[in-house]
């Protein structure tokens, strides 16, 4: 039964792509982050598979999916910032934003802080509301954008790559990613950070050494300035 529902959904998504092209991904993801029902991850994985078959371009898919995701997150951030918590509590039901989901997002924010904006993409029932909540707590936009856009890029590349890399076997891998996506994404982020640190280790070491030397010089200057008063 579940398999039949999935096949019907994929058929529907394929028909949407045939009729409206790449705009399906942009508007679908935008609407998903406004908290309207849209199978974003499934659509991205299937779109990646269509790029595997040569019917869609992978780079264009990444650009469109990233644009839709960041647009949706930005819209919800400003709704939360301008309208505030009372608006969400009163009208949130129209965006499928129940009191229980609000409390769940708040608990996650208390546990992980601003980093939740990035990792929230991989947490079911949380990613749709991190934009709203970031605005509600007046998280500075630059900080919000840093976490939201970097996490969004990783999210879209990861799920589009499932279909692109694994081809006909994408559905089995997709279900695996659904279960462990947070751990997989965290592992990728850690590996990427280690690679960056290793690649720029000499530059980082040089800057740390220069900063340390500057602090020592500043301390000596302060000591010399104080000496005449002794």
mmCIF file with all atom_site columns, C-alpha atoms in Angstrom:
data_model
loop_
_atom_site.group_PDB
_atom_site.id
_atom_site.type_symbol
_atom_site.label_atom_id
_atom_site.label_alt_id
_atom_site.label_comp_id
_atom_site.label_asym_id
_atom_site.label_entity_id
_atom_site.label_seq_id
_atom_site.pdbx_PDB_ins_code
_atom_site.Cartn_x
_atom_site.Cartn_y
_atom_site.Cartn_z
_atom_site.occupancy
_atom_site.B_iso_or_equiv
_atom_site.pdbx_formal_charge
_atom_site.auth_seq_id
_atom_site.auth_comp_id
_atom_site.auth_asym_id
_atom_site.auth_atom_id
_atom_site.pdbx_PDB_model_num
ATOM 1   C CA . UNK A 1 1   ? 0.000  0.000  0.000   1.00 0.00 ? 1   UNK A CA 1
ATOM 2   C CA . UNK A 1 2   ? 2.782  2.403  0.969   1.00 0.00 ? 2   UNK A CA 1
ATOM 3   C CA . UNK A 1 3   ? 4.688  1.440  -2.185  1.00 0.00 ? 3   UNK A CA 1
ATOM 4   C CA . UNK A 1 4   ? 1.614  2.190  -4.322  1.00 0.00 ? 4   UNK A CA 1
ATOM 5   C CA . UNK A 1 5   ? 1.246  5.609  -2.703  1.00 0.00 ? 5   UNK A CA 1
ATOM 6   C CA . UNK A 1 6   ? 4.909  6.373  -3.361  1.00 0.00 ? 6   UNK A CA 1
ATOM 7   C CA . UNK A 1 7   ? 4.616  5.373  -7.027  1.00 0.00 ? 7   UNK A CA 1
ATOM 8   C CA . UNK A 1 8   ? 1.532  7.564  -7.416  1.00 0.00 ? 8   UNK A CA 1
ATOM 9   C CA . UNK A 1 9   ? 3.400  10.456 -5.857  1.00 0.00 ? 9   UNK A CA 1
ATOM 10  C CA . UNK A 1 10  ? 6.389  9.967  -8.184  1.00 0.00 ? 10  UNK A CA 1
ATOM 11  C CA . UNK A 1 11  ? 4.073  9.834  -11.184 1.00 0.00 ? 11  UNK A CA 1
ATOM 12  C CA . UNK A 1 12  ? 2.461  13.079 -10.034 1.00 0.00 ? 12  UNK A CA 1
ATOM 13  C CA . UNK A 1 13  ? 5.889  14.731 -9.549  1.00 0.00 ? 13  UNK A CA 1
ATOM 14  C CA . UNK A 1 14  ? 7.032  13.565 -12.988 1.00 0.00 ? 14  UNK A CA 1
ATOM 15  C CA . UNK A 1 15  ? 3.898  15.033 -14.569 1.00 0.00 ? 15  UNK A CA 1
ATOM 16  C CA . UNK A 1 16  ? 4.556  18.323 -12.792 1.00 0.00 ? 16  UNK A CA 1
ATOM 17  C CA . UNK A 1 17  ? 8.112  18.441 -14.127 1.00 0.00 ? 17  UNK A CA 1
ATOM 18  C CA . UNK A 1 18  ? 6.860  17.602 -17.634 1.00 0.00 ? 18  UNK A CA 1
ATOM 19  C CA . UNK A 1 19  ? 4.324  20.445 -17.478 1.00 0.00 ? 19  UNK A CA 1
ATOM 20  C CA . UNK A 1 20  ? 6.186  23.156 -15.537 1.00 0.00 ? 20  UNK A CA 1
ATOM 21  C CA . UNK A 1 21  ? 9.859  22.231 -15.660 1.00 0.00 ? 21  UNK A CA 1
ATOM 22  C CA . UNK A 1 22  ? 12.322 23.399 -13.034 1.00 0.00 ? 22  UNK A CA 1
ATOM 23  C CA . UNK A 1 23  ? 9.838  25.883 -11.540 1.00 0.00 ? 23  UNK A CA 1
ATOM 24  C CA . UNK A 1 24  ? 8.165  22.917 -9.778  1.00 0.00 ? 24  UNK A CA 1
ATOM 25  C CA . UNK A 1 25  ? 11.208 22.575 -7.531  1.00 0.00 ? 25  UNK A CA 1
ATOM 26  C CA . UNK A 1 26  ? 11.496 26.289 -6.810  1.00 0.00 ? 26  UNK A CA 1
ATOM 27  C CA . UNK A 1 27  ? 7.865  26.930 -5.902  1.00 0.00 ? 27  UNK A CA 1
ATOM 28  C CA . UNK A 1 28  ? 7.419  23.543 -4.242  1.00 0.00 ? 28  UNK A CA 1
ATOM 29  C CA . UNK A 1 29  ? 10.296 24.081 -1.811  1.00 0.00 ? 29  UNK A CA 1
ATOM 30  C CA . UNK A 1 30  ? 9.317  27.701 -1.220  1.00 0.00 ? 30  UNK A CA 1
ATOM 31  C CA . UNK A 1 31  ? 5.792  26.620 -0.271  1.00 0.00 ? 31  UNK A CA 1
ATOM 32  C CA . UNK A 1 32  ? 7.096  23.757 1.873   1.00 0.00 ? 32  UNK A CA 1
ATOM 33  C CA . UNK A 1 33  ? 8.998  26.208 4.064   1.00 0.00 ? 33  UNK A CA 1
ATOM 34  C CA . UNK A 1 34  ? 5.920  28.363 4.418   1.00 0.00 ? 34  UNK A CA 1
ATOM 35  C CA . UNK A 1 35  ? 4.672  25.088 5.984   1.00 0.00 ? 35  UNK A CA 1
ATOM 36  C CA . UNK A 1 36  ? 2.329  23.984 3.210   1.00 0.00 ? 36  UNK A CA 1
ATOM 37  C CA . UNK A 1 37  ? 2.403  20.240 2.433   1.00 0.00 ? 37  UNK A CA 1
ATOM 38  C CA . UNK A 1 38  ? 4.907  19.414 -0.318  1.00 0.00 ? 38  UNK A CA 1
ATOM 39  C CA . UNK A 1 39  ? 7.213  16.349 -0.482  1.00 0.00 ? 39  UNK A CA 1
ATOM 40  C CA . UNK A 1 40  ? 10.417 18.365 -0.831  1.00 0.00 ? 40  UNK A CA 1
ATOM 41  C CA . UNK A 1 41  ? 13.000 15.663 -0.116  1.00 0.00 ? 41  UNK A CA 1
ATOM 42  C CA . UNK A 1 42  ? 11.231 13.078 -2.285  1.00 0.00 ? 42  UNK A CA 1
ATOM 43  C CA . UNK A 1 43  ? 10.923 15.584 -5.128  1.00 0.00 ? 43  UNK A CA 1
ATOM 44  C CA . UNK A 1 44  ? 14.617 16.478 -4.947  1.00 0.00 ? 44  UNK A CA 1
ATOM 45  C CA . UNK A 1 45  ? 15.735 12.845 -4.906  1.00 0.00 ? 45  UNK A CA 1
ATOM 46  C CA . UNK A 1 46  ? 13.472 12.033 -7.850  1.00 0.00 ? 46  UNK A CA 1
ATOM 47  C CA . UNK A 1 47  ? 14.647 15.151 -9.709  1.00 0.00 ? 47  UNK A CA 1
ATOM 48  C CA . UNK A 1 48  ? 18.210 13.947 -9.147  1.00 0.00 ? 48  UNK A CA 1
ATOM 49  C CA . UNK A 1 49  ? 17.219 10.627 -10.723 1.00 0.00 ? 49  UNK A CA 1
ATOM 50  C CA . UNK A 1 50  ? 15.743 12.487 -13.714 1.00 0.00 ? 50  UNK A CA 1
ATOM 51  C CA . UNK A 1 51  ? 19.111 14.230 -14.098 1.00 0.00 ? 51  UNK A CA 1
ATOM 52  C CA . UNK A 1 52  ? 20.745 10.782 -13.992 1.00 0.00 ? 52  UNK A CA 1
ATOM 53  C CA . UNK A 1 53  ? 18.593 9.789  -16.984 1.00 0.00 ? 53  UNK A CA 1
ATOM 54  C CA . UNK A 1 54  ? 19.560 13.002 -18.786 1.00 0.00 ? 54  UNK A CA 1
ATOM 55  C CA . UNK A 1 55  ? 16.121 14.627 -18.676 1.00 0.00 ? 55  UNK A CA 1
ATOM 56  C CA . UNK A 1 56  ? 17.148 17.405 -16.280 1.00 0.00 ? 56  UNK A CA 1
ATOM 57  C CA . UNK A 1 57  ? 20.411 19.260 -15.649 1.00 0.00 ? 57  UNK A CA 1
ATOM 58  C CA . UNK A 1 58  ? 21.909 18.627 -12.205 1.00 0.00 ? 58  UNK A CA 1
ATOM 59  C CA . UNK A 1 59  ? 23.581 22.044 -11.800 1.00 0.00 ? 59  UNK A CA 1
ATOM 60  C CA . UNK A 1 60  ? 20.357 23.830 -12.708 1.00 0.00 ? 60  UNK A CA 1
ATOM 61  C CA . UNK A 1 61  ? 18.491 21.640 -10.199 1.00 0.00 ? 61  UNK A CA 1
ATOM 62  C CA . UNK A 1 62  ? 20.918 22.602 -7.434  1.00 0.00 ? 62  UNK A CA 1
ATOM 63  C CA . UNK A 1 63  ? 20.574 26.312 -8.269  1.00 0.00 ? 63  UNK A CA 1
ATOM 64  C CA . UNK A 1 64  ? 16.767 26.195 -8.453  1.00 0.00 ? 64  UNK A CA 1
ATOM 65  C CA . UNK A 1 65  ? 16.367 24.069 -5.307  1.00 0.00 ? 65  UNK A CA 1
ATOM 66  C CA . UNK A 1 66  ? 18.761 26.306 -3.360  1.00 0.00 ? 66  UNK A CA 1
ATOM 67  C CA . UNK A 1 67  ? 16.920 29.434 -4.543  1.00 0.00 ? 67  UNK A CA 1
ATOM 68  C CA . UNK A 1 68  ? 13.531 27.993 -3.524  1.00 0.00 ? 68  UNK A CA 1
ATOM 69  C CA . UNK A 1 69  ? 14.825 26.853 -0.149  1.00 0.00 ? 69  UNK A CA 1
ATOM 70  C CA . UNK A 1 70  ? 16.519 30.130 0.754   1.00 0.00 ? 70  UNK A CA 1
ATOM 71  C CA . UNK A 1 71  ? 13.540 32.151 -0.501  1.00 0.00 ? 71  UNK A CA 1
ATOM 72  C CA . UNK A 1 72  ? 11.158 30.120 1.662   1.00 0.00 ? 72  UNK A CA 1
ATOM 73  C CA . UNK A 1 73  ? 13.396 30.366 4.726   1.00 0.00 ? 73  UNK A CA 1
ATOM 74  C CA . UNK A 1 74  ? 13.856 34.118 4.252   1.00 0.00 ? 74  UNK A CA 1
ATOM 75  C CA . UNK A 1 75  ? 10.114 34.726 3.868   1.00 0.00 ? 75  UNK A CA 1
ATOM 76  C CA . UNK A 1 76  ? 9.338  32.808 7.057   1.00 0.00 ? 76  UNK A CA 1
ATOM 77  C CA . UNK A 1 77  ? 12.126 34.626 8.927   1.00 0.00 ? 77  UNK A CA 1
ATOM 78  C CA . UNK A 1 78  ? 10.609 38.014 8.134   1.00 0.00 ? 78  UNK A CA 1
ATOM 79  C CA . UNK A 1 79  ? 7.081  36.801 8.925   1.00 0.00 ? 79  UNK A CA 1
ATOM 80  C CA . UNK A 1 80  ? 8.318  35.734 12.363  1.00 0.00 ? 80  UNK A CA 1
ATOM 81  C CA . UNK A 1 81  ? 10.311 38.954 12.805  1.00 0.00 ? 81  UNK A CA 1
ATOM 82  C CA . UNK A 1 82  ? 7.533  41.355 11.811  1.00 0.00 ? 82  UNK A CA 1
ATOM 83  C CA . UNK A 1 83  ? 4.437  39.491 13.024  1.00 0.00 ? 83  UNK A CA 1
ATOM 84  C CA . UNK A 1 84  ? 5.911  37.980 16.167  1.00 0.00 ? 84  UNK A CA 1
ATOM 85  C CA . UNK A 1 85  ? 4.795  35.133 18.393  1.00 0.00 ? 85  UNK A CA 1
ATOM 86  C CA . UNK A 1 86  ? 1.174  36.310 18.960  1.00 0.00 ? 86  UNK A CA 1
ATOM 87  C CA . UNK A 1 87  ? 0.506  36.177 15.206  1.00 0.00 ? 87  UNK A CA 1
ATOM 88  C CA . UNK A 1 88  ? 1.948  32.659 14.930  1.00 0.00 ? 88  UNK A CA 1
ATOM 89  C CA . UNK A 1 89  ? -0.053 31.468 17.929  1.00 0.00 ? 89  UNK A CA 1
ATOM 90  C CA . UNK A 1 90  ? -3.269 32.916 16.525  1.00 0.00 ? 90  UNK A CA 1
ATOM 91  C CA . UNK A 1 91  ? -2.917 32.109 12.821  1.00 0.00 ? 91  UNK A CA 1
ATOM 92  C CA . UNK A 1 92  ? -0.292 29.352 12.862  1.00 0.00 ? 92  UNK A CA 1
ATOM 93  C CA . UNK A 1 93  ? -2.911 26.677 12.226  1.00 0.00 ? 93  UNK A CA 1
ATOM 94  C CA . UNK A 1 94  ? -3.319 28.048 8.700   1.00 0.00 ? 94  UNK A CA 1
ATOM 95  C CA . UNK A 1 95  ? 0.383  27.293 8.127   1.00 0.00 ? 95  UNK A CA 1
ATOM 96  C CA . UNK A 1 96  ? 0.144  23.899 9.883   1.00 0.00 ? 96  UNK A CA 1
ATOM 97  C CA . UNK A 1 97  ? 2.100  25.498 12.725  1.00 0.00 ? 97  UNK A CA 1
ATOM 98  C CA . UNK A 1 98  ? 0.444  23.983 15.806  1.00 0.00 ? 98  UNK A CA 1
ATOM 99  C CA . UNK A 1 99  ? 1.264  24.855 19.413  1.00 0.00 ? 99  UNK A CA 1
ATOM 100 C CA . UNK A 1 100 ? 2.923  21.442 19.802  1.00 0.00 ? 100 UNK A CA 1
ATOM 101 C CA . UNK A 1 101 ? 5.235  22.094 16.847  1.00 0.00 ? 101 UNK A CA 1
ATOM 102 C CA . UNK A 1 102 ? 6.033  25.551 18.177  1.00 0.00 ? 102 UNK A CA 1
ATOM 103 C CA . UNK A 1 103 ? 7.040  24.068 21.534  1.00 0.00 ? 103 UNK A CA 1
ATOM 104 C CA . UNK A 1 104 ? 9.076  21.347 19.810  1.00 0.00 ? 104 UNK A CA 1
ATOM 105 C CA . UNK A 1 105 ? 10.994 23.951 17.768  1.00 0.00 ? 105 UNK A CA 1
ATOM 106 C CA . UNK A 1 106 ? 11.533 26.068 20.891  1.00 0.00 ? 106 UNK A CA 1
ATOM 107 C CA . UNK A 1 107 ? 12.948 23.073 22.769  1.00 0.00 ? 107 UNK A CA 1
ATOM 108 C CA . UNK A 1 108 ? 15.332 22.310 19.923  1.00 0.00 ? 108 UNK A CA 1
ATOM 109 C CA . UNK A 1 109 ? 16.462 25.951 19.834  1.00 0.00 ? 109 UNK A CA 1
ATOM 110 C CA . UNK A 1 110 ? 17.151 25.862 23.563  1.00 0.00 ? 110 UNK A CA 1
ATOM 111 C CA . UNK A 1 111 ? 19.192 22.710 23.107  1.00 0.00 ? 111 UNK A CA 1
ATOM 112 C CA . UNK A 1 112 ? 21.223 23.621 20.000  1.00 0.00 ? 112 UNK A CA 1
ATOM 113 C CA . UNK A 1 113 ? 20.945 27.410 19.668  1.00 0.00 ? 113 UNK A CA 1
ATOM 114 C CA . UNK A 1 114 ? 21.469 29.076 16.284  1.00 0.00 ? 114 UNK A CA 1
ATOM 115 C CA . UNK A 1 115 ? 23.085 25.916 14.868  1.00 0.00 ? 115 UNK A CA 1
ATOM 116 C CA . UNK A 1 116 ? 19.572 24.449 14.716  1.00 0.00 ? 116 UNK A CA 1
ATOM 117 C CA . UNK A 1 117 ? 18.897 26.659 11.682  1.00 0.00 ? 117 UNK A CA 1
ATOM 118 C CA . UNK A 1 118 ? 21.460 24.546 9.792   1.00 0.00 ? 118 UNK A CA 1
ATOM 119 C CA . UNK A 1 119 ? 20.816 21.091 11.215  1.00 0.00 ? 119 UNK A CA 1
ATOM 120 C CA . UNK A 1 120 ? 17.057 21.651 11.338  1.00 0.00 ? 120 UNK A CA 1
ATOM 121 C CA . UNK A 1 121 ? 16.799 20.805 7.638   1.00 0.00 ? 121 UNK A CA 1
ATOM 122 C CA . UNK A 1 122 ? 17.520 17.209 8.563   1.00 0.00 ? 122 UNK A CA 1
ATOM 123 C CA . UNK A 1 123 ? 15.105 17.008 11.507  1.00 0.00 ? 123 UNK A CA 1
ATOM 124 C CA . UNK A 1 124 ? 11.542 15.976 10.545  1.00 0.00 ? 124 UNK A CA 1
ATOM 125 C CA . UNK A 1 125 ? 8.936  18.423 11.791  1.00 0.00 ? 125 UNK A CA 1
ATOM 126 C CA . UNK A 1 126 ? 11.508 21.107 12.636  1.00 0.00 ? 126 UNK A CA 1
ATOM 127 C CA . UNK A 1 127 ? 12.933 22.527 9.393   1.00 0.00 ? 127 UNK A CA 1
ATOM 128 C CA . UNK A 1 128 ? 9.601  24.089 8.408   1.00 0.00 ? 128 UNK A CA 1
ATOM 129 C CA . UNK A 1 129 ? 9.551  26.265 11.521  1.00 0.00 ? 129 UNK A CA 1
ATOM 130 C CA . UNK A 1 130 ? 13.166 27.297 12.188  1.00 0.00 ? 130 UNK A CA 1
ATOM 131 C CA . UNK A 1 131 ? 12.753 30.329 9.901   1.00 0.00 ? 131 UNK A CA 1
ATOM 132 C CA . UNK A 1 132 ? 9.655  31.516 11.763  1.00 0.00 ? 132 UNK A CA 1
ATOM 133 C CA . UNK A 1 133 ? 11.257 30.985 15.150  1.00 0.00 ? 133 UNK A CA 1
ATOM 134 C CA . UNK A 1 134 ? 14.519 32.690 14.126  1.00 0.00 ? 134 UNK A CA 1
ATOM 135 C CA . UNK A 1 135 ? 12.473 35.777 13.292  1.00 0.00 ? 135 UNK A CA 1
ATOM 136 C CA . UNK A 1 136 ? 10.391 35.539 16.470  1.00 0.00 ? 136 UNK A CA 1
ATOM 137 C CA . UNK A 1 137 ? 13.513 35.597 18.672  1.00 0.00 ? 137 UNK A CA 1
ATOM 138 C CA . UNK A 1 138 ? 15.013 38.367 16.457  1.00 0.00 ? 138 UNK A CA 1
ATOM 139 C CA . UNK A 1 139 ? 18.106 36.379 15.506  1.00 0.00 ? 139 UNK A CA 1
ATOM 140 C CA . UNK A 1 140 ? 20.354 38.842 13.583  1.00 0.00 ? 140 UNK A CA 1
ATOM 141 C CA . UNK A 1 141 ? 19.734 38.382 9.858   1.00 0.00 ? 141 UNK A CA 1
ATOM 142 C CA . UNK A 1 142 ? 23.421 37.925 8.988   1.00 0.00 ? 142 UNK A CA 1
ATOM 143 C CA . UNK A 1 143 ? 23.703 35.112 11.508  1.00 0.00 ? 143 UNK A CA 1
ATOM 144 C CA . UNK A 1 144 ? 20.434 33.601 10.327  1.00 0.00 ? 144 UNK A CA 1
ATOM 145 C CA . UNK A 1 145 ? 21.512 33.773 6.671   1.00 0.00 ? 145 UNK A CA 1
ATOM 146 C CA . UNK A 1 146 ? 24.892 32.175 7.417   1.00 0.00 ? 146 UNK A CA 1
ATOM 147 C CA . UNK A 1 147 ? 23.312 29.148 9.079   1.00 0.00 ? 147 UNK A CA 1
ATOM 148 C CA . UNK A 1 148 ? 20.177 28.941 6.912   1.00 0.00 ? 148 UNK A CA 1
ATOM 149 C CA . UNK A 1 149 ? 21.860 29.265 3.530   1.00 0.00 ? 149 UNK A CA 1
ATOM 150 C CA . UNK A 1 150 ? 24.846 27.016 4.260   1.00 0.00 ? 150 UNK A CA 1
ATOM 151 C CA . UNK A 1 151 ? 22.601 24.330 5.743   1.00 0.00 ? 151 UNK A CA 1
ATOM 152 C CA . UNK A 1 152 ? 20.162 24.713 2.847   1.00 0.00 ? 152 UNK A CA 1
ATOM 153 C CA . UNK A 1 153 ? 22.924 24.196 0.286   1.00 0.00 ? 153 UNK A CA 1
ATOM 154 C CA . UNK A 1 154 ? 24.090 21.009 1.995   1.00 0.00 ? 154 UNK A CA 1
ATOM 155 C CA . UNK A 1 155 ? 20.495 19.768 2.237   1.00 0.00 ? 155 UNK A CA 1
ATOM 156 C CA . UNK A 1 156 ? 19.604 20.262 -1.444  1.00 0.00 ? 156 UNK A CA 1
ATOM 157 C CA . UNK A 1 157 ? 22.916 18.906 -2.758  1.00 0.00 ? 157 UNK A CA 1
ATOM 158 C CA . UNK A 1 158 ? 22.631 15.831 -0.533  1.00 0.00 ? 158 UNK A CA 1
ATOM 159 C CA . UNK A 1 159 ? 19.109 14.857 -1.597  1.00 0.00 ? 159 UNK A CA 1
ATOM 160 C CA . UNK A 1 160 ? 19.558 15.729 -5.272  1.00 0.00 ? 160 UNK A CA 1
ATOM 161 C CA . UNK A 1 161 ? 22.765 13.685 -5.268  1.00 0.00 ? 161 UNK A CA 1
ATOM 162 C CA . UNK A 1 162 ? 20.881 10.600 -4.047  1.00 0.00 ? 162 UNK A CA 1
ATOM 163 C CA . UNK A 1 163 ? 19.065 10.331 -7.367  1.00 0.00 ? 163 UNK A CA 1
ATOM 164 C CA . UNK A 1 164 ? 21.987 11.530 -9.450  1.00 0.00 ? 164 UNK A CA 1
ATOM 165 C CA . UNK A 1 165 ? 24.587 9.172  -7.964  1.00 0.00 ? 165 UNK A CA 1
ATOM 166 C CA . UNK A 1 166 ? 22.551 6.049  -7.238  1.00 0.00 ? 166 UNK A CA 1
ATOM 167 C CA . UNK A 1 167 ? 20.276 6.135  -10.296 1.00 0.00 ? 167 UNK A CA 1
ATOM 168 C CA . UNK A 1 168 ? 17.674 3.317  -10.355 1.00 0.00 ? 168 UNK A CA 1
ATOM 169 C CA . UNK A 1 169 ? 18.565 2.351  -6.765  1.00 0.00 ? 169 UNK A CA 1
ATOM 170 C CA . UNK A 1 170 ? 17.794 5.832  -5.430  1.00 0.00 ? 170 UNK A CA 1
ATOM 171 C CA . UNK A 1 171 ? 14.625 4.845  -3.540  1.00 0.00 ? 171 UNK A CA 1
ATOM 172 C CA . UNK A 1 172 ? 16.394 2.382  -1.243  1.00 0.00 ? 172 UNK A CA 1
ATOM 173 C CA . UNK A 1 173 ? 19.142 4.906  -0.483  1.00 0.00 ? 173 UNK A CA 1
ATOM 174 C CA . UNK A 1 174 ? 16.548 7.635  -0.007  1.00 0.00 ? 174 UNK A CA 1
ATOM 175 C CA . UNK A 1 175 ? 14.769 5.708  2.752   1.00 0.00 ? 175 UNK A CA 1
ATOM 176 C CA . UNK A 1 176 ? 18.134 5.136  4.433   1.00 0.00 ? 176 UNK A CA 1
ATOM 177 C CA . UNK A 1 177 ? 18.937 8.848  4.253   1.00 0.00 ? 177 UNK A CA 1
ATOM 178 C CA . UNK A 1 178 ? 15.496 9.727  5.650   1.00 0.00 ? 178 UNK A CA 1
ATOM 179 C CA . UNK A 1 179 ? 16.246 7.701  8.773   1.00 0.00 ? 179 UNK A CA 1
ATOM 180 C CA . UNK A 1 180 ? 19.835 8.845  9.311   1.00 0.00 ? 180 UNK A CA 1
ATOM 181 C CA . UNK A 1 181 ? 20.029 12.155 7.426   1.00 0.00 ? 181 UNK A CA 1
ATOM 182 C CA . UNK A 1 182 ? 20.995 14.196 10.510  1.00 0.00 ? 182 UNK A CA 1
ATOM 183 C CA . UNK A 1 183 ? 23.916 11.899 11.310  1.00 0.00 ? 183 UNK A CA 1
ATOM 184 C CA . UNK A 1 184 ? 24.999 11.694 7.673   1.00 0.00 ? 184 UNK A CA 1
ATOM 185 C CA . UNK A 1 185 ? 24.862 15.478 7.266   1.00 0.00 ? 185 UNK A CA 1
ATOM 186 C CA . UNK A 1 186 ? 26.781 15.983 10.531  1.00 0.00 ? 186 UNK A CA 1
ATOM 187 C CA . UNK A 1 187 ? 29.449 13.536 9.364   1.00 0.00 ? 187 UNK A CA 1
ATOM 188 C CA . UNK A 1 188 ? 29.789 15.314 6.011   1.00 0.00 ? 188 UNK A CA 1
ATOM 189 C CA . UNK A 1 189 ? 30.037 18.695 7.758   1.00 0.00 ? 189 UNK A CA 1
ATOM 190 C CA . UNK A 1 190 ? 32.761 17.404 10.111  1.00 0.00 ? 190 UNK A CA 1
ATOM 191 C CA . UNK A 1 191 ? 34.745 15.879 7.238   1.00 0.00 ? 191 UNK A CA 1
ATOM 192 C CA . UNK A 1 192 ? 34.420 19.118 5.218   1.00 0.00 ? 192 UNK A CA 1
ATOM 193 C CA . UNK A 1 193 ? 35.610 21.161 8.211   1.00 0.00 ? 193 UNK A CA 1
ATOM 194 C CA . UNK A 1 194 ? 38.610 18.856 8.710   1.00 0.00 ? 194 UNK A CA 1
ATOM 195 C CA . UNK A 1 195 ? 39.521 19.069 5.017   1.00 0.00 ? 195 UNK A CA 1
ATOM 196 C CA . UNK A 1 196 ? 39.340 22.880 5.124   1.00 0.00 ? 196 UNK A CA 1
ATOM 197 C CA . UNK A 1 197 ? 41.434 23.025 8.298   1.00 0.00 ? 197 UNK A CA 1
ATOM 198 C CA . UNK A 1 198 ? 44.037 20.692 6.790   1.00 0.00 ? 198 UNK A CA 1
ATOM 199 C CA . UNK A 1 199 ? 44.177 22.558 3.485   1.00 0.00 ? 199 UNK A CA 1
ATOM 200 C CA . UNK A 1 200 ? 44.620 25.963 5.126   1.00 0.00 ? 200 UNK A CA 1
ATOM 201 C CA . UNK A 1 201 ? 46.572 24.792 8.172   1.00 0.00 ? 201 UNK A CA 1
ATOM 202 C CA . UNK A 1 202 ? 49.668 26.864 7.324   1.00 0.00 ? 202 UNK A CA 1
ATOM 203 C CA . UNK A 1 203 ? 47.654 30.040 6.820   1.00 0.00 ? 203 UNK A CA 1
ATOM 204 C CA . UNK A 1 204 ? 45.699 29.441 10.030  1.00 0.00 ? 204 UNK A CA 1
ATOM 205 C CA . UNK A 1 205 ? 48.907 28.720 11.948  1.00 0.00 ? 205 UNK A CA 1
ATOM 206 C CA . UNK A 1 206 ? 50.508 31.896 10.585  1.00 0.00 ? 206 UNK A CA 1
ATOM 207 C CA . UNK A 1 207 ? 47.529 34.050 11.603  1.00 0.00 ? 207 UNK A CA 1
ATOM 208 C CA . UNK A 1 208 ? 47.415 32.527 15.088  1.00 0.00 ? 208 UNK A CA 1
ATOM 209 C CA . UNK A 1 209 ? 51.160 33.105 15.503  1.00 0.00 ? 209 UNK A CA 1
ATOM 210 C CA . UNK A 1 210 ? 50.847 36.718 14.312  1.00 0.00 ? 210 UNK A CA 1
ATOM 211 C CA . UNK A 1 211 ? 47.907 37.317 16.648  1.00 0.00 ? 211 UNK A CA 1
ATOM 212 C CA . UNK A 1 212 ? 49.824 35.844 19.579  1.00 0.00 ? 212 UNK A CA 1
ATOM 213 C CA . UNK A 1 213 ? 52.848 38.046 18.785  1.00 0.00 ? 213 UNK A CA 1
ATOM 214 C CA . UNK A 1 214 ? 50.568 41.085 18.568  1.00 0.00 ? 214 UNK A CA 1
ATOM 215 C CA . UNK A 1 215 ? 49.071 40.320 21.991  1.00 0.00 ? 215 UNK A CA 1
ATOM 216 C CA . UNK A 1 216 ? 52.549 40.017 23.526  1.00 0.00 ? 216 UNK A CA 1
ATOM 217 C CA . UNK A 1 217 ? 53.608 43.333 21.989  1.00 0.00 ? 217 UNK A CA 1
ATOM 218 C CA . UNK A 1 218 ? 50.460 45.017 23.265  1.00 0.00 ? 218 UNK A CA 1
ATOM 219 C CA . UNK A 1 219 ? 51.137 43.672 26.769  1.00 0.00 ? 219 UNK A CA 1
ATOM 220 C CA . UNK A 1 220 ? 54.709 45.039 26.694  1.00 0.00 ? 220 UNK A CA 1
ATOM 221 C CA . UNK A 1 221 ? 53.488 48.455 25.572  1.00 0.00 ? 221 UNK A CA 1
ATOM 222 C CA . UNK A 1 222 ? 50.991 48.574 28.451  1.00 0.00 ? 222 UNK A CA 1
ATOM 223 C CA . UNK A 1 223 ? 53.746 47.706 30.908  1.00 0.00 ? 223 UNK A CA 1
ATOM 224 C CA . UNK A 1 224 ? 56.016 50.483 29.563  1.00 0.00 ? 224 UNK A CA 1
ATOM 225 C CA . UNK A 1 225 ? 53.186 53.024 29.735  1.00 0.00 ? 225 UNK A CA 1
ATOM 226 C CA . UNK A 1 226 ? 52.574 52.178 33.407  1.00 0.00 ? 226 UNK A CA 1
ATOM 227 C CA . UNK A 1 227 ? 56.277 52.326 34.451  1.00 0.00 ? 227 UNK A CA 1
ATOM 228 C CA . UNK A 1 228 ? 56.610 56.171 34.790  1.00 0.00 ? 228 UNK A CA 1
ATOM 229 C CA . UNK A 1 229 ? 53.806 56.192 37.331  1.00 0.00 ? 229 UNK A CA 1
ATOM 230 C CA . UNK A 1 230 ? 55.480 53.725 39.670  1.00 0.00 ? 230 UNK A CA 1
#
